[in-house]
CSV table of C-alpha atoms in Angstrom, one decimal:
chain,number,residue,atom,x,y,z
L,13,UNK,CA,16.8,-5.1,-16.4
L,14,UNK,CA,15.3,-8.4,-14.8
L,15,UNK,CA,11.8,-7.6,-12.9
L,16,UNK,CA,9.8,-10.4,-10.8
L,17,UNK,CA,6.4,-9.8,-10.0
L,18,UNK,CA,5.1,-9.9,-5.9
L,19,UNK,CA,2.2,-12.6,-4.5
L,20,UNK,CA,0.4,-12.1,-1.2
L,21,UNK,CA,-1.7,-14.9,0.2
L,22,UNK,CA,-4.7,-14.0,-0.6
L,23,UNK,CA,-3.9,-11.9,-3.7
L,24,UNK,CA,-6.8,-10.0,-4.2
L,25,UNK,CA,-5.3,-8.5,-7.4
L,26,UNK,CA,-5.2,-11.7,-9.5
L,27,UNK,CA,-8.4,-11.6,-10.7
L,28,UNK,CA,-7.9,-8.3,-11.9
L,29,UNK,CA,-4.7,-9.8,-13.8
L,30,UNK,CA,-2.4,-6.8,-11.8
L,31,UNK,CA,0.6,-7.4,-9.7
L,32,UNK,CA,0.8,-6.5,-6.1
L,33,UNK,CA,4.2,-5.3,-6.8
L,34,UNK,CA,6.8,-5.9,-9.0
L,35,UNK,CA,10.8,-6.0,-8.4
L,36,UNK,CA,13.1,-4.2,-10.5
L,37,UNK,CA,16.7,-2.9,-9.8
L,38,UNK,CA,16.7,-2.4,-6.5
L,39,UNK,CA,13.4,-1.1,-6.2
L,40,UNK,CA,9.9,-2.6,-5.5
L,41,UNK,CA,6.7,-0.9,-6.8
L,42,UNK,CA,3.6,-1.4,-4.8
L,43,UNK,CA,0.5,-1.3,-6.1
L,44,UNK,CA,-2.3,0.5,-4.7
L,45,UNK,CA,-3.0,-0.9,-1.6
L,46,UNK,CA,-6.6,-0.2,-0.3
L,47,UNK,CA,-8.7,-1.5,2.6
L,48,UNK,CA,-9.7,-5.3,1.1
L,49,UNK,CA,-9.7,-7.7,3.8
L,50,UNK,CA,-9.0,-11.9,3.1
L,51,UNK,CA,-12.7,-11.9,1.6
L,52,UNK,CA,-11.6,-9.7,-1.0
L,53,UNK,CA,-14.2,-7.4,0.5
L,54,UNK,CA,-13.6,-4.1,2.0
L,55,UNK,CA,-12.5,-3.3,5.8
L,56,UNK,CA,-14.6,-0.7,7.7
L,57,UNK,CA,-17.1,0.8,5.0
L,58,UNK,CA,-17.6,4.0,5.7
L,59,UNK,CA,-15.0,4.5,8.6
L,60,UNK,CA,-12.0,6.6,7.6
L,61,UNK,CA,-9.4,5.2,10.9
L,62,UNK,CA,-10.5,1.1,10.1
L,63,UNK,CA,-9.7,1.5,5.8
L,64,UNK,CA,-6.6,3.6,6.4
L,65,UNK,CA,-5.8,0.9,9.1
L,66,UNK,CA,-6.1,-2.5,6.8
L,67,UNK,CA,-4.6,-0.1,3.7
L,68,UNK,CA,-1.1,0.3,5.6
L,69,UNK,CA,-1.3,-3.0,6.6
L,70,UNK,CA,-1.9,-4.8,3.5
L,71,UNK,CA,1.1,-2.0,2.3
L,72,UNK,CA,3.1,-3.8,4.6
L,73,UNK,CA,2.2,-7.1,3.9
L,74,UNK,CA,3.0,-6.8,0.2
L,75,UNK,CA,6.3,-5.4,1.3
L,76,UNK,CA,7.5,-7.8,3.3
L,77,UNK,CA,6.7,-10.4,0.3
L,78,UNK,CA,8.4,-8.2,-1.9
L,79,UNK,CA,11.3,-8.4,0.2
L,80,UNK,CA,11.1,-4.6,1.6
L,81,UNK,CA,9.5,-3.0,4.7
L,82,UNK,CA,8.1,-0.3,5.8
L,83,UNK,CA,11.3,1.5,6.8
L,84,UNK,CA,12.5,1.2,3.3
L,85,UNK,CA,10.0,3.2,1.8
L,86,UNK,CA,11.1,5.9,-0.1
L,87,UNK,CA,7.7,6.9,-2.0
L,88,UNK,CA,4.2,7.5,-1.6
L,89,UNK,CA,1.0,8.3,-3.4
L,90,UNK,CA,-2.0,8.7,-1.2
L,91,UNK,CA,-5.5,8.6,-2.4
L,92,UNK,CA,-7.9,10.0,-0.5
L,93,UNK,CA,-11.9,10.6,-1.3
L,94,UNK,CA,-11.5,13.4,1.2
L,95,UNK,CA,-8.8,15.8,1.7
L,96,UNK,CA,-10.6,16.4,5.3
L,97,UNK,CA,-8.8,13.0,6.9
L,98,UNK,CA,-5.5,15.1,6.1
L,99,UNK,CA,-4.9,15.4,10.1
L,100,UNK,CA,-5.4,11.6,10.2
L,101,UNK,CA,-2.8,11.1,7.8
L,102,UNK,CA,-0.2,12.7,9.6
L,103,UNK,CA,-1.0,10.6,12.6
L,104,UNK,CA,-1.0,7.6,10.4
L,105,UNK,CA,2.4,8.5,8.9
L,106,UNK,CA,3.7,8.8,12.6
L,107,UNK,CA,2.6,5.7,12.8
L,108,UNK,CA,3.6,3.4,10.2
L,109,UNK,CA,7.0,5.3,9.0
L,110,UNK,CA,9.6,6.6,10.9
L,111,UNK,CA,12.3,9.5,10.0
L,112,UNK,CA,13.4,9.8,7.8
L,113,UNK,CA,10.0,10.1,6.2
L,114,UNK,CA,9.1,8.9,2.9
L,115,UNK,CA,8.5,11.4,-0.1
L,116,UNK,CA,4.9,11.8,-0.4
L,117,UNK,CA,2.2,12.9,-3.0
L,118,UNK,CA,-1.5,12.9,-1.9
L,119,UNK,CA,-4.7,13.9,-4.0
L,120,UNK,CA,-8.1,14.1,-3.2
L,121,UNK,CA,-10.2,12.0,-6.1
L,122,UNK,CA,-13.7,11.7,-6.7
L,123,UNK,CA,-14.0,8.1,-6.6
L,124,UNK,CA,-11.6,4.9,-6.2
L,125,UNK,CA,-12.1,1.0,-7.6
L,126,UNK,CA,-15.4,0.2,-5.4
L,127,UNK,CA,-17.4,3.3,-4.2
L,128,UNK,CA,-16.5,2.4,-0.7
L,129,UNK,CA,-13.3,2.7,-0.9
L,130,UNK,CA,-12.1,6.2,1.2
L,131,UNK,CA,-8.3,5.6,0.8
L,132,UNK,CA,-5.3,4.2,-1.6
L,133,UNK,CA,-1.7,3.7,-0.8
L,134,UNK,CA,0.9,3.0,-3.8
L,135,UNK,CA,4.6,2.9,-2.6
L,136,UNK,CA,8.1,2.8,-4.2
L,137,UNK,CA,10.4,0.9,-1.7
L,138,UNK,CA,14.1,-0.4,-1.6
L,139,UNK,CA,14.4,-4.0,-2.4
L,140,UNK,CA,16.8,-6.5,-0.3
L,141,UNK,CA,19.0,-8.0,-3.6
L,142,UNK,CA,19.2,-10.9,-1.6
L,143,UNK,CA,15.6,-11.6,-0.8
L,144,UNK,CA,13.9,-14.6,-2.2
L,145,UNK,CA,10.1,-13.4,-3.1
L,146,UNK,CA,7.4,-15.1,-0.5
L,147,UNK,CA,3.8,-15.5,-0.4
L,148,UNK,CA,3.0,-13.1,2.9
């Protein structure tokens, strides 16, 4: 099975030597997307609503280079320093994905990559065959 690897313009993962996302039959696997702005700094330290905010949309953003979107998810994973912005999530789901819903797993962890970091989103989306990969 062929598999491409995703850009984004910036790509804050390169330094790390880790793909945003990667292509593979059908499917595109995002990589955890948290709340780094263009700087490669983080969005909003210490404000729940302004991380989870620049997390979906640099999930979107690595989607839409991938070739995907947002209404094509079909998988999440969640990471959340806090399991008390729960409540938030289900606003942010209503949000950012529409029915039918995407499976979901979310876990509470003690820390993530930078100790400012309060939330990660890694997705599992359907992939247009026909898509050409782009620098979003």
């Amino acid at each position: 099975m062929r598999h491409e690897q995703v850009h984004t313009d910036p790509d804050p993962y390169a330094p790390y030597l880790l793909s945003q996302a990667i292509r593979a039959g059908g499917f595109l696997f995002v990589s955890g997307q948290a709340a780094v702005g263009d700087d490669g700094g983080i969005v909003g330290r210490g404000d729940f609503d302004a991380q989870a905010q620049q997390a979906f949309s640099n999930l979107e953003r690595a989607l839409q280079a991938g070739g995907s979107s947002l209404g094509r998810v079909v998988k999440v994973t969640v990471f959340l320093t806090s399991m008390a912005y729960v409540d938030k999530m289900v606003e942010l789901r209503r949000k950012w994905f529409s029915a039918p819903y995407p499976a979901e797993t979310m876990v509470e962890v003690s820390a993530l990559y930078s100790p400012d970091a309060m939330i990660e989103i890694e997705a599992i989306a359907l992939a247009d065959d026909a898509a050409s990969l782009r620098y979003a």
